[in-house]
Each structure stands twice: as C-alpha cells, then as structure tokens.
Short mmCIF file of C-alpha atoms in Angstrom, two decimals:
data_model
loop_
_atom_site.label_atom_id
_atom_site.label_comp_id
_atom_site.label_asym_id
_atom_site.label_seq_id
_atom_site.Cartn_x
_atom_site.Cartn_y
_atom_site.Cartn_z
CA MET A 1 56.26 -224.64 -105.17
CA PHE A 2 52.83 -225.31 -103.75
CA LYS A 3 52.92 -223.54 -100.38
CA LYS A 4 49.17 -223.01 -100.61
CA LEU A 5 48.48 -226.66 -101.38
CA THR A 6 47.29 -227.87 -98.01
CA CYS A 7 44.47 -230.17 -98.93
CA VAL A 8 44.94 -233.83 -99.75
CA PHE A 9 43.85 -234.77 -103.24
CA ILE A 10 42.16 -238.05 -103.92
CA VAL A 11 43.67 -239.02 -107.23
CA VAL A 12 41.71 -241.24 -109.55
CA LEU A 13 43.82 -242.66 -112.34
CA THR A 14 41.82 -242.84 -115.52
CA SER A 15 42.68 -244.08 -118.96
CA LEU A 16 43.39 -241.20 -121.33
CA ALA A 17 43.11 -241.29 -125.08
CA PHE A 18 45.10 -238.84 -127.15
CA ILE A 19 44.73 -237.42 -130.62
CA ASN A 20 47.66 -236.66 -132.87
CA SER A 21 48.38 -233.42 -134.65
CA GLY A 22 46.86 -234.51 -137.95
CA TYR A 23 44.09 -231.94 -137.54
CA ALA A 24 46.69 -229.24 -138.06
CA GLN A 25 47.14 -230.22 -141.71
CA SER A 26 43.36 -230.20 -142.30
CA ASN A 27 42.91 -226.70 -140.84
CA PRO A 28 44.82 -224.23 -143.04
CA LEU A 29 44.03 -221.31 -140.72
CA GLY A 30 45.37 -222.77 -137.49
CA ILE A 31 43.55 -221.20 -134.55
CA PHE A 32 41.52 -218.91 -136.81
CA GLU A 33 38.21 -219.53 -138.59
CA GLY A 34 38.37 -217.31 -141.65
CA ASN A 35 40.33 -214.77 -143.66
CA THR A 36 38.70 -211.90 -145.51
CA ASP A 37 39.53 -208.87 -147.59
CA ILE A 38 37.88 -205.90 -145.89
CA GLY A 39 36.71 -203.11 -148.19
CA VAL A 40 37.30 -202.70 -151.93
CA ILE A 41 40.58 -204.46 -152.73
CA LYS A 42 42.44 -204.62 -156.06
CA HIS A 43 44.73 -207.51 -155.09
CA LYS A 44 43.24 -210.41 -153.17
CA GLY A 45 44.89 -211.09 -149.83
CA SER A 46 45.81 -214.49 -148.43
CA VAL A 47 47.33 -216.34 -145.50
CA VAL A 48 49.53 -219.44 -145.25
CA TYR A 49 49.69 -221.33 -141.97
CA ASP A 50 52.78 -223.46 -141.28
CA ALA A 51 51.49 -226.14 -138.89
CA LYS A 52 54.99 -227.33 -137.99
CA LEU A 53 56.24 -223.89 -136.99
CA GLN A 54 52.75 -222.69 -135.92
CA GLN A 55 53.47 -219.57 -137.95
CA TYR A 56 51.31 -217.38 -140.20
CA GLU A 57 52.40 -215.50 -143.33
CA ALA A 58 49.71 -213.02 -144.38
CA ILE A 59 49.55 -210.95 -147.55
CA GLY A 60 47.35 -207.87 -147.73
CA SER A 61 46.58 -205.01 -150.07
CA GLY A 62 44.29 -202.02 -149.49
CA ALA A 63 44.70 -198.25 -149.69
CA ASP A 64 44.41 -197.42 -145.98
CA MET A 65 42.63 -197.85 -142.65
CA TRP A 66 41.39 -194.38 -141.85
CA ASN A 67 38.42 -191.98 -141.65
CA ASP A 68 35.13 -193.89 -141.96
CA HIS A 69 36.29 -197.07 -143.74
CA ASP A 70 39.12 -199.62 -143.96
CA GLU A 71 40.87 -201.67 -146.67
CA PHE A 72 43.09 -204.58 -145.59
CA HIS A 73 43.31 -208.37 -145.24
CA PHE A 74 42.02 -209.87 -141.99
CA VAL A 75 42.58 -213.35 -140.49
CA TRP A 76 39.95 -213.81 -137.80
CA LYS A 77 38.07 -215.85 -135.22
CA LYS A 78 34.71 -215.01 -133.64
CA MET A 79 34.91 -214.56 -129.88
CA LYS A 80 32.71 -213.76 -126.91
CA GLY A 81 33.53 -212.54 -123.43
CA ASP A 82 36.95 -211.61 -122.13
CA PHE A 83 40.06 -212.65 -124.03
CA LEU A 84 43.68 -211.81 -124.72
CA LEU A 85 45.21 -211.71 -128.21
CA ARG A 86 49.00 -211.66 -128.63
CA THR A 87 51.65 -212.07 -131.34
CA ASN A 88 55.25 -211.48 -132.36
CA ALA A 89 55.28 -210.07 -135.90
CA ALA A 90 57.46 -208.49 -138.58
CA PHE A 91 57.28 -207.48 -142.23
CA ILE A 92 58.80 -209.71 -144.90
CA GLY A 93 60.68 -207.66 -147.49
CA ASN A 94 60.76 -203.91 -147.97
CA ASN A 95 59.33 -202.08 -150.98
CA GLY A 96 59.73 -198.62 -149.49
CA GLU A 97 56.14 -197.97 -148.38
CA PRO A 98 56.53 -196.26 -144.97
CA ASN A 99 52.86 -196.48 -144.02
CA ARG A 100 52.23 -200.16 -144.68
CA LYS A 101 51.04 -201.82 -141.49
CA TYR A 102 50.43 -205.09 -139.68
CA GLY A 103 48.76 -205.67 -136.36
CA LEU A 104 46.05 -207.08 -134.13
CA MET A 105 42.39 -206.13 -134.42
CA VAL A 106 38.98 -206.58 -132.81
CA ARG A 107 35.98 -205.67 -135.03
CA SER A 108 32.24 -205.67 -134.52
CA ASN A 109 31.74 -207.04 -138.06
CA LEU A 110 33.50 -207.58 -141.39
CA LYS A 111 32.13 -204.50 -143.13
CA THR A 112 34.53 -201.80 -144.25
CA ASN A 113 33.09 -199.20 -141.84
CA SER A 114 32.86 -201.43 -138.73
CA ALA A 115 33.56 -200.15 -135.24
CA HIS A 116 36.89 -201.59 -134.13
CA VAL A 117 40.10 -201.26 -132.14
CA ASN A 118 43.52 -202.26 -133.39
CA ILE A 119 47.25 -202.07 -132.71
CA MET A 120 49.36 -201.33 -135.77
CA VAL A 121 53.05 -201.20 -136.63
CA HIS A 122 53.93 -199.12 -139.71
CA GLY A 123 56.72 -199.76 -142.16
CA ASN A 124 58.58 -196.74 -140.77
CA GLY A 125 58.32 -198.17 -137.23
CA ILE A 126 55.56 -195.93 -135.89
CA THR A 127 53.44 -198.02 -133.53
CA ALA A 128 49.92 -196.80 -132.85
CA VAL A 129 46.47 -197.62 -131.53
CA GLN A 130 43.45 -196.86 -133.69
CA TYR A 131 39.76 -197.23 -132.97
CA ARG A 132 36.36 -196.34 -134.39
CA LYS A 133 33.61 -196.11 -131.77
CA VAL A 134 30.64 -196.57 -134.11
CA SER A 135 30.15 -197.96 -137.60
CA GLY A 136 30.91 -195.26 -140.15
CA GLY A 137 32.45 -192.97 -137.55
CA GLU A 138 35.83 -191.29 -137.73
CA THR A 139 38.98 -193.21 -136.83
CA VAL A 140 40.90 -192.07 -133.75
CA HIS A 141 44.71 -192.46 -133.89
CA GLN A 142 47.02 -192.58 -130.84
CA GLN A 143 50.75 -193.09 -131.35
CA THR A 144 52.63 -195.08 -128.71
CA PRO A 145 56.12 -194.16 -127.45
CA VAL A 146 57.48 -197.50 -128.70
CA ILE A 147 59.04 -197.54 -132.17
CA SER A 148 59.13 -200.72 -134.27
CA ALA A 149 57.24 -202.84 -131.77
CA GLY A 150 57.66 -206.55 -132.47
CA VAL A 151 55.34 -207.83 -129.73
CA LEU A 152 51.68 -206.80 -129.60
CA GLN A 153 48.99 -207.63 -127.07
CA LEU A 154 45.32 -206.65 -127.08
CA GLU A 155 43.18 -207.69 -124.13
CA ARG A 156 39.45 -207.26 -123.51
CA LYS A 157 37.90 -207.02 -120.05
CA GLY A 158 34.22 -206.20 -120.40
CA ASN A 159 34.03 -203.08 -122.57
CA THR A 160 37.58 -201.99 -121.85
CA TYR A 161 40.50 -202.84 -124.15
CA TYR A 162 44.05 -202.91 -122.83
CA ILE A 163 46.89 -202.37 -125.29
CA SER A 164 50.47 -203.47 -124.63
CA VAL A 165 53.43 -203.20 -127.03
CA ALA A 166 57.15 -203.87 -126.80
CA ARG A 167 60.23 -204.12 -128.90
CA LYS A 168 61.20 -207.77 -129.03
CA GLY A 169 63.16 -208.63 -125.89
CA ASP A 170 61.85 -205.68 -123.85
CA VAL A 171 59.15 -205.69 -121.21
CA PHE A 172 55.86 -204.12 -122.27
CA ALA A 173 55.61 -200.35 -122.20
CA PRO A 174 52.95 -198.97 -119.83
CA GLU A 175 49.63 -200.26 -121.09
CA GLU A 176 46.99 -198.03 -122.60
CA LYS A 177 43.28 -198.63 -122.17
CA ILE A 178 40.26 -197.66 -124.23
CA ASP A 179 36.61 -197.91 -123.19
CA LEU A 180 34.76 -199.18 -126.22
CA ASP A 181 31.54 -201.14 -126.71
CA LEU A 182 32.00 -203.38 -129.76
CA GLY A 183 29.34 -205.85 -128.65
CA ASP A 184 29.91 -209.23 -127.03
CA ASP A 185 30.33 -211.15 -130.31
CA VAL A 186 33.38 -209.82 -132.12
CA TYR A 187 35.95 -210.78 -134.74
CA VAL A 188 39.52 -210.96 -133.42
CA GLY A 189 42.69 -211.58 -135.36
CA ILE A 190 45.77 -210.47 -137.27
CA TYR A 191 45.92 -208.25 -140.35
CA VAL A 192 48.07 -206.65 -143.08
CA CYS A 193 47.38 -203.40 -144.96
CA ALA A 194 49.55 -202.23 -147.88
CA HIS A 195 48.58 -198.50 -147.65
CA ASN A 196 48.76 -198.55 -151.44
CA ALA A 197 45.91 -200.01 -153.48
CA ASP A 198 48.31 -201.08 -156.23
CA LEU A 199 50.65 -203.06 -153.95
CA THR A 200 50.61 -206.03 -151.58
CA GLN A 201 52.60 -206.43 -148.38
CA LYS A 202 53.58 -209.57 -146.46
CA ALA A 203 54.07 -210.05 -142.71
CA VAL A 204 54.95 -213.05 -140.58
CA PHE A 205 53.19 -213.73 -137.27
CA ASN A 206 54.67 -216.03 -134.62
CA ASN A 207 53.55 -216.93 -131.09
CA VAL A 208 49.97 -216.13 -132.04
CA ARG A 209 47.80 -216.83 -129.02
CA ILE A 210 44.16 -216.29 -128.11
CA VAL A 211 43.82 -216.71 -124.35
CA LYS A 212 40.65 -217.00 -122.29
CA PRO A 213 41.78 -215.81 -118.86
CA ALA A 214 40.61 -216.98 -115.46
CA PRO A 215 37.17 -215.66 -114.53
CA ALA A 216 36.83 -213.53 -111.42
CA THR A 217 34.90 -216.37 -109.80
CA LEU A 218 37.74 -218.91 -110.09
CA VAL A 219 38.80 -220.32 -106.71
CA PRO A 220 42.63 -220.48 -106.65
CA TYR A 221 44.22 -223.90 -106.01
CA LYS A 222 40.81 -225.58 -106.27
CA GLN A 223 39.75 -224.66 -109.81
CA TYR A 224 42.07 -224.67 -112.81
CA LEU A 225 42.33 -223.53 -116.40
CA GLY A 226 43.62 -225.64 -119.26
CA SER A 227 47.35 -225.94 -119.89
CA SER A 228 49.67 -225.87 -122.91
CA ILE A 229 53.19 -227.29 -122.90
CA GLU A 230 55.34 -225.09 -125.12
CA LEU A 231 58.88 -225.48 -126.43
CA LEU A 232 60.73 -222.18 -126.87
CA ASP A 233 63.62 -221.64 -129.26
CA MET A 234 66.04 -219.45 -127.31
CA GLN A 235 67.52 -217.96 -130.49
CA THR A 236 64.36 -216.93 -132.33
CA HIS A 237 62.11 -216.56 -129.24
CA ASN A 238 59.43 -218.47 -131.14
CA SER A 239 57.60 -221.23 -129.32
CA ARG A 240 55.33 -224.03 -130.42
CA ILE A 241 52.69 -225.83 -128.43
CA VAL A 242 53.30 -229.58 -128.31
CA TYR A 243 50.50 -230.64 -125.98
CA GLN A 244 47.35 -229.32 -124.33
CA SER A 245 45.04 -230.51 -121.60
CA PRO A 246 41.93 -229.10 -119.91
CA LYS A 247 43.69 -230.08 -116.66
CA SER A 248 46.49 -228.30 -114.85
CA LEU A 249 49.87 -229.43 -116.22
CA GLN A 250 52.91 -228.04 -114.46
CA ALA A 251 56.69 -227.73 -114.37
CA PRO A 252 58.15 -229.60 -117.36
CA ASN A 253 61.69 -230.95 -116.90
CA TRP A 254 63.62 -231.74 -120.08
CA MET A 255 65.17 -235.22 -119.88
CA VAL A 256 68.83 -235.71 -120.80
CA ASP A 257 67.98 -237.69 -123.95
CA GLY A 258 66.43 -234.52 -125.38
CA LYS A 259 63.35 -236.48 -126.47
CA SER A 260 61.08 -236.41 -123.43
CA LEU A 261 59.78 -234.19 -120.65
CA ILE A 262 58.58 -234.90 -117.13
CA TYR A 263 55.68 -232.89 -115.74
CA ASN A 264 53.15 -233.18 -112.92
CA SER A 265 49.36 -233.12 -113.02
CA GLU A 266 46.80 -233.86 -110.31
CA GLY A 267 49.33 -235.45 -107.98
CA LEU A 268 50.98 -237.68 -110.58
CA LEU A 269 54.21 -237.40 -112.55
CA TYR A 270 54.20 -238.09 -116.29
CA LYS A 271 56.92 -238.83 -118.82
CA PHE A 272 55.98 -237.08 -122.06
CA ASN A 273 57.35 -238.22 -125.43
CA ILE A 274 57.74 -235.06 -127.55
CA ALA A 275 57.72 -236.84 -130.92
CA THR A 276 54.52 -238.80 -130.27
CA SER A 277 52.85 -236.30 -127.90
CA THR A 278 52.21 -239.19 -125.51
CA PRO A 279 52.38 -239.00 -121.69
CA VAL A 280 52.88 -242.07 -119.50
CA VAL A 281 52.39 -242.10 -115.72
CA LEU A 282 55.52 -242.66 -113.62
CA ASN A 283 55.23 -244.87 -110.55
CA THR A 284 56.36 -242.89 -107.51
CA ALA A 285 54.58 -244.84 -104.75
CA PRO A 286 54.26 -244.25 -101.86
CA ALA A 287 54.45 -240.59 -102.98
CA LYS A 288 51.04 -240.07 -104.57
CA ASN A 289 50.37 -236.36 -104.20
CA ASN A 290 53.30 -234.89 -106.11
CA ASN A 291 53.52 -231.13 -106.60
CA ASN A 292 55.50 -229.09 -109.11
CA ASP A 293 58.88 -229.37 -107.37
CA HIS A 294 60.61 -232.27 -109.12
CA VAL A 295 64.14 -232.24 -110.50
CA LEU A 296 66.31 -234.60 -112.54
CA SER A 297 69.83 -235.42 -111.43
CA PHE A 298 72.57 -234.18 -113.74
CA ASP A 299 73.19 -237.70 -115.09
CA GLY A 300 69.47 -238.08 -115.76
CA LYS A 301 69.12 -241.29 -113.76
CA MET A 302 67.23 -240.06 -110.69
CA LEU A 303 64.46 -237.68 -109.70
CA THR A 304 63.98 -235.80 -106.48
CA ILE A 305 60.29 -235.13 -105.97
CA SER A 306 58.03 -233.38 -103.46
CA SER A 307 54.80 -234.93 -102.25
CA GLY A 308 52.29 -233.93 -99.59
CA ASP A 309 50.71 -237.25 -98.62
CA GLY A 310 48.53 -236.56 -95.61
CA GLY A 311 50.57 -233.57 -94.47
CA PRO A 312 53.18 -230.99 -95.55
CA SER A 313 55.32 -231.68 -98.61
CA ILE A 314 58.14 -234.22 -98.13
CA GLY A 315 61.22 -234.77 -100.30
CA TYR A 316 61.85 -238.15 -101.97
CA VAL A 317 64.19 -239.65 -104.55
CA VAL A 318 63.08 -242.15 -107.18
CA PRO A 319 64.60 -243.64 -110.36
CA VAL A 320 63.72 -241.65 -113.48
CA THR A 321 62.08 -244.78 -114.89
CA GLY A 322 59.77 -244.91 -111.86
CA GLY A 323 59.81 -247.18 -108.86
CA GLU A 324 59.52 -247.03 -105.11
CA ALA A 325 60.16 -243.50 -103.86
CA ARG A 326 62.59 -243.23 -100.94
CA MET A 327 61.97 -240.51 -98.36
CA VAL A 328 64.85 -238.07 -97.88
CA THR A 329 63.53 -235.24 -95.71
CA LYS A 330 61.78 -236.00 -92.47
CA LYS A 331 58.13 -235.85 -91.53
CA GLY A 332 57.05 -233.52 -88.77
CA VAL A 333 59.73 -230.85 -89.25
CA GLY A 334 57.86 -228.74 -91.83
CA ALA A 335 57.33 -228.68 -95.56
CA SER A 336 60.16 -229.46 -98.00
CA TYR A 337 60.08 -228.44 -101.66
CA MET A 338 62.88 -230.04 -103.69
CA HIS A 339 64.64 -227.88 -106.29
CA GLY A 340 68.09 -229.15 -107.22
CA TRP A 341 70.82 -231.79 -107.31
CA SER A 342 74.53 -231.21 -106.99
CA PRO A 343 76.34 -232.21 -110.21
CA ASP A 344 78.00 -235.17 -108.46
CA GLY A 345 74.62 -236.43 -107.26
CA LYS A 346 75.60 -236.33 -103.59
CA TYR A 347 73.40 -233.45 -102.37
CA LEU A 348 69.90 -232.12 -102.82
CA VAL A 349 68.90 -228.51 -102.23
CA PHE A 350 65.39 -227.49 -101.31
CA CYS A 351 63.19 -224.80 -99.84
CA GLY A 352 62.26 -225.82 -96.32
CA GLU A 353 59.62 -224.38 -94.04
CA ARG A 354 60.92 -224.62 -90.50
CA ASN A 355 59.20 -222.76 -87.66
CA ASN A 356 57.19 -220.63 -90.12
CA GLU A 357 60.32 -219.46 -91.92
CA TYR A 358 61.26 -220.51 -95.47
CA ASP A 359 64.97 -220.99 -96.20
CA VAL A 360 67.32 -222.86 -98.49
CA TYR A 361 68.62 -226.19 -97.17
CA ARG A 362 70.78 -228.96 -98.49
CA ILE A 363 70.71 -232.61 -97.52
CA PRO A 364 72.66 -235.71 -98.64
CA ALA A 365 70.79 -237.54 -101.40
CA ALA A 366 71.46 -240.76 -99.53
CA GLY A 367 69.72 -239.29 -96.48
CA GLY A 368 71.05 -237.66 -93.35
CA ALA A 369 71.07 -234.35 -91.52
CA GLU A 370 69.86 -231.26 -93.35
CA GLU A 371 71.97 -228.07 -93.39
CA ARG A 372 70.50 -224.58 -93.46
CA LEU A 373 72.19 -222.35 -96.05
CA THR A 374 70.15 -219.12 -95.71
CA ASN A 375 68.83 -217.51 -92.55
CA THR A 376 67.40 -214.10 -93.44
CA PRO A 377 63.80 -213.19 -92.61
CA GLY A 378 61.33 -213.78 -95.44
CA LEU A 379 61.15 -216.32 -98.24
CA ASP A 380 64.25 -217.87 -99.82
CA ASP A 381 63.25 -220.33 -102.53
CA GLY A 382 64.10 -222.11 -105.78
CA PRO A 383 67.72 -223.21 -105.09
CA GLU A 384 69.61 -224.75 -108.02
CA TYR A 385 73.26 -225.70 -108.56
CA THR A 386 75.36 -224.47 -111.44
CA PRO A 387 76.72 -227.28 -113.67
CA ASP A 388 80.21 -226.85 -112.20
CA GLY A 389 78.84 -227.21 -108.65
CA LYS A 390 80.45 -223.99 -107.44
CA TYR A 391 77.30 -221.91 -106.94
CA ILE A 392 73.65 -222.18 -105.99
CA TYR A 393 71.20 -219.74 -107.52
CA PHE A 394 67.98 -218.98 -105.67
CA ASN A 395 65.33 -216.29 -105.30
CA SER A 396 64.82 -214.21 -102.19
CA VAL A 397 62.46 -211.51 -100.97
CA ARG A 398 65.01 -210.11 -98.50
CA SER A 399 65.57 -206.87 -100.46
CA GLY A 400 61.86 -206.02 -100.73
CA LEU A 401 60.76 -207.49 -104.05
CA MET A 402 61.53 -211.07 -105.06
CA GLN A 403 64.92 -211.10 -106.80
CA VAL A 404 67.48 -213.61 -108.08
CA TRP A 405 70.45 -214.29 -105.80
CA ARG A 406 73.56 -216.47 -105.90
CA MET A 407 75.75 -218.03 -103.23
CA LYS A 408 78.65 -220.43 -103.07
CA ALA A 409 77.74 -224.07 -102.60
CA ASP A 410 78.48 -223.85 -98.87
CA GLY A 411 76.06 -220.92 -98.44
CA SER A 412 78.69 -218.18 -98.26
CA GLU A 413 78.92 -214.96 -100.33
CA GLN A 414 75.18 -214.49 -100.88
CA THR A 415 74.94 -211.92 -103.67
CA GLN A 416 71.95 -210.26 -105.33
CA ILE A 417 71.96 -210.77 -109.13
CA THR A 418 68.80 -208.99 -110.32
CA ASN A 419 67.68 -205.63 -109.00
CA ASP A 420 64.65 -204.26 -110.81
CA ASP A 421 61.02 -203.29 -110.26
CA TYR A 422 59.61 -206.78 -110.76
CA ASN A 423 59.24 -210.02 -108.81
CA ASN A 424 61.71 -212.57 -110.23
CA TRP A 425 61.42 -216.28 -109.40
CA PHE A 426 63.03 -219.66 -110.09
CA PRO A 427 66.40 -219.04 -111.79
CA HIS A 428 67.43 -221.99 -113.95
CA VAL A 429 71.00 -222.39 -115.19
CA SER A 430 71.55 -223.60 -118.75
CA PRO A 431 73.45 -226.91 -119.09
CA ASP A 432 76.37 -225.08 -120.70
CA GLY A 433 76.52 -222.79 -117.65
CA LYS A 434 76.21 -219.58 -119.68
CA TRP A 435 72.64 -218.42 -119.10
CA ILE A 436 69.92 -218.06 -116.49
CA VAL A 437 66.23 -218.11 -117.30
CA TYR A 438 63.68 -217.01 -114.73
CA ILE A 439 60.02 -216.05 -114.51
CA THR A 440 58.95 -212.48 -113.80
CA PHE A 441 55.69 -211.40 -112.16
CA LEU A 442 54.40 -207.84 -112.20
CA LYS A 443 54.44 -206.19 -108.79
CA SER A 444 51.07 -204.60 -109.63
CA GLU A 445 49.54 -208.08 -109.83
CA VAL A 446 51.46 -210.18 -107.30
CA ALA A 447 52.81 -209.76 -103.78
CA PRO A 448 56.61 -210.31 -103.55
CA GLY A 449 56.29 -213.60 -101.66
CA ASP A 450 53.64 -215.14 -103.93
CA HIS A 451 53.73 -216.78 -107.36
CA PRO A 452 50.11 -217.63 -108.17
CA PHE A 453 48.45 -219.14 -111.21
CA TYR A 454 46.99 -217.17 -114.11
CA LYS A 455 48.89 -213.91 -114.29
CA HIS A 456 50.65 -211.88 -116.98
CA VAL A 457 54.26 -213.03 -116.72
CA TYR A 458 57.53 -212.90 -118.63
CA ILE A 459 60.23 -215.49 -119.05
CA ARG A 460 63.54 -213.66 -119.14
CA VAL A 461 67.14 -214.65 -119.80
CA MET A 462 70.39 -213.15 -118.53
CA PRO A 463 74.09 -214.06 -118.52
CA ALA A 464 74.93 -216.43 -115.67
CA GLY A 465 77.39 -213.97 -114.21
CA GLY A 466 74.87 -211.14 -114.23
CA GLY A 467 74.04 -208.47 -116.76
CA PRO A 468 71.09 -207.13 -118.74
CA SER A 469 68.03 -209.36 -119.02
CA LYS A 470 65.82 -209.73 -122.06
CA VAL A 471 62.34 -211.17 -122.41
CA VAL A 472 62.15 -214.42 -124.37
CA ALA A 473 58.46 -215.19 -123.75
CA TYR A 474 55.35 -213.13 -123.00
CA LEU A 475 52.58 -215.31 -121.61
CA TYR A 476 49.63 -215.96 -119.34
CA GLY A 477 50.75 -218.38 -116.66
CA GLY A 478 52.64 -218.26 -113.36
CA GLN A 479 52.48 -221.12 -110.88
CA GLY A 480 53.73 -224.23 -112.67
CA THR A 481 55.14 -222.39 -115.70
CA ILE A 482 58.86 -223.01 -114.99
CA ASN A 483 59.06 -223.94 -111.30
CA THR A 484 61.83 -226.45 -112.00
CA PRO A 485 64.78 -226.73 -114.44
CA SER A 486 63.41 -226.70 -117.97
CA TRP A 487 66.40 -226.32 -120.32
CA SER A 488 67.00 -228.77 -123.18
CA PRO A 489 70.32 -230.66 -122.88
CA ASP A 490 71.88 -228.59 -125.69
CA SER A 491 70.92 -225.28 -124.02
CA LYS A 492 68.99 -224.20 -127.14
CA HIS A 493 65.41 -224.54 -125.91
CA ILE A 494 63.32 -224.40 -122.77
CA ALA A 495 59.98 -226.00 -121.98
CA PHE A 496 57.24 -224.13 -120.14
CA VAL A 497 53.51 -224.16 -119.43
CA SER A 498 51.03 -221.45 -120.39
CA ASN A 499 47.36 -221.35 -119.44
CA SER A 500 44.00 -220.59 -121.02
CA ASP A 501 40.38 -221.63 -120.63
CA LEU A 502 40.25 -222.03 -124.42
CA LEU A 503 42.09 -224.89 -126.15
CA PHE A 504 42.51 -225.35 -129.89
CA PRO A 505 42.24 -228.75 -131.63
CA ILE A 506 45.15 -228.01 -133.97
CA PHE A 507 47.46 -229.13 -131.17
CA PRO A 508 47.47 -232.53 -129.40
CA ILE A 509 44.81 -232.35 -126.69
CA ALA A 510 44.08 -234.87 -123.97
CA LYS A 511 40.56 -236.26 -124.02
CA ASN A 512 38.99 -236.84 -120.64
#
C-alpha cells in the first residue's frame, strides 16, 4: 500500500499506442545483440531463442576457460554503467564431462585473453567465480559453498561486482564481491564451455534478465523506473514478460476469466488483455487517484479500490466493468487501504490508519460500521480471506521483523505463520486454498515496517497451513510487485511486476 503517497497527482489521460510482439520473431537473440565463439574453437557454437517461452538454448565447445585465455561460446550485449544480470539455467543432456560449464559473464572485449568476471556451474555441480584482472593475466578461481546452483546473479556497482548463487528454490547464499575495473563499456551475457575441444555442450537459460537499477539520485515516490508485467508458472518457476512500460505499473490482479489482469498506473486502473497485450482504462470516478490496493471479489463482479483524492486513501467499491465508485470507508478517520473480500461478498478487509496506528479492519461491503480485528502496536497490513472464509491472512511487524500471520475471520486466534530472518509481506492465498505466495524483502535493505520500490526481493510460496517456503521468483522490484491477490483462477500461475530502467523491444512496450 502507498502509505508514503501523500501528494495529490494531477492525472492527464493521454492516448497510448501499443506495439505487438512481432519484433520478437525478427530478433533471434532476444535481449542480446550478438553471439560469438571466443578463442580457437573446433565446433562452432550457436544459440536458439524461443520467443514464446523467452528461453535460450546455447551450444558451446572449447577446451577450457583458464590461465591466460578462454575458449567458449558467448551470447552478449554491450552495456555501460551499473546493471544486474540474472538467469535460471541447467545443462541439457549428460555426456559425462564433469568440467563442462555454463554461466554468466562480463568481459572487457571479445578476445580470448580479455579481462573478465564470471559465475560458472560445472557438470559435476561445482559452482565457482572466476576472474582475470588484466588482459592476458592469470585466471583466479574461487569456489562457492553452493553445489549445483540453478540461479545465478551478477551485479555491477561501479567497479565492484557482486555475485549471488542459489539452488533453485533457495534464497541466495551470502553474496561475494570482487573489485575489478573492466572499463565502463563491457560485454555481458550467458555462455557455455564444453571443457573438451572435441565435444559440444548444450544448456538452457530461463528468466534471463538484464536490469538497470535505480540510480542513487532517484527520489522515491516521485521518480519511477520502467515496469514489466510477468506471468510466472508455479510449476517450472519460469516467467515471461507480457507487457512493459516506462511508467510505474503496479499490483496486477488476475481476473476470473483467466484472460485479463487489472493493474494501476498513475492514479488509474487498467484492464489488460493478456492475449492482445492491450490495456484499457477503467472508469472509477469519482475515485481518480487510485493506488495499488485494489481487489476483485471472489465472483469477479466487483472491485474494492483505494484512492487518495485530496486526502488520505479511502475505500470504494465499483463494478469490475467500471462505473461510478461508491465510497465504503469514511473520510476524516484516517487512511484505508483495501486488501480483501469475504468469499460471500458481504465484507471487505483493509489496513486502516487510525490515530497513527495501522491495524486490520473489516467493514460491510454495503457500507456500515468498521470493526477492528487487530490491536497490537506496530503495523498490521495486507489482510486477505481464505477461499473458505474461515481465516484471514495478514502480515505484522509485532514480532520484530515483518512476518506472515493468520487469524480466524472474527479476529481471534492470531497465529504467526512465518518466522525467519527476512521481512515477509502480502500473503496471497491460491484459489484452491492450498498455497500462500508472499514477497520477501532483505532486512539488510529494508526496515521491517517498509516495503519500498526498487529492491532485491523474492517471491516465495508455502503450504497454506504452514511449512517450508521456497523461492519461485528472484527479482528487482518491491512496492507494487504483488501488493494484491495475483493468482490465476486455476492456481497454476501468478502475475507480478518487476522493475528496470532498461526496457527491451522484444516485449510489448507502451509508447508515450
């Protein structure tokens, strides 16, 4: 929710033109610019980009990457400044070569002896960082404690490179950093090395992202990075970008027809057709400054929305097709951020600021007196009903860090569900009632009571009744990523928003 959004936006509705994804078929390298065999290679390497899956299959040969020179196949893009490169990857097939390797790399040039830094995963599972400080210099090798890493991240801040690796589903191991001057203009990308000049090896790369993070000069809640709407397959953990905008897009709800999303941007709500990548503005007058707290009723016919029109956020209800918004919470009592409907459509639950204290409240959807369900000091937020109506999940800072909690629908039996060393926000219950997804912020980056934009975050999933969590998405985002329920009706996918100051024309992009 937008607790820091205190200013009133003047929204100018402009006509937007949109391009389709046809560019994807004309760009065989996706987000990359080139692919090159580095060094003397017997068997030419290659890459195939699947535009539908947004997936890369790369084939590489080469004897090794070691000492003063390298031999491998590299898929690259030239970059300047700070950036973050990330992928999920795995080998395809197994011909018994334990030292074959795939990974991420940053190089000064495309010569065999270039200075570089890279993360590599070997065929035998050894995961390591290698770097060469100067062209023609010796290669330094540092093994990580993670074996068979499936998620790799390489981030540059100035002349420092930060390396993060994880087994798929785990949080990143403690990051390593290397001070290394590769120049401002560098080649960044993915690679495969066979470790045998007579062989080739193949690897598949999913969730490949190049992110330009927020600059240090960015003014929060006044300046914004671009946004990508992504659809995540909860079985494979692979996501695909379906839409991008240089503006801030936030909080996609999946509509009950399974074909459309609803999101907010610059005070307006949009219905987004997934198949055509087309957004259409929803009429919510007199609510014209909508924030990212908007929720569909279980039957999909109504929305509860939150809008700060000339003052603190107020709760409204409006037909999902758009129309005149009806005020539900009162003016003058404090801000109200709407987060959930009861399955029978009779009640709304929301985070309310009353007398400088944030708690969970419920109120009849038809209007009436609000009822306070939590009363502990500190922030209680993100309330959401389970599909059977028996429980309300929410997040609370009462135990120190922000954690996921659950209570009965009347507010009784408030029970902590997560208990770890992170800040966990916005639990969303799958339509089949089996799973909870939530967003996790690092306590080293974010205070327990805050959920800002443009941070390193995880989306995690856990059984609805509690149990071990696993990471299903590693991303750069935060505020607006999954503030509101984002499950597909069949409980197989979620929608979320990631952020970057760099957008790629292989995906549908709004033209301003």
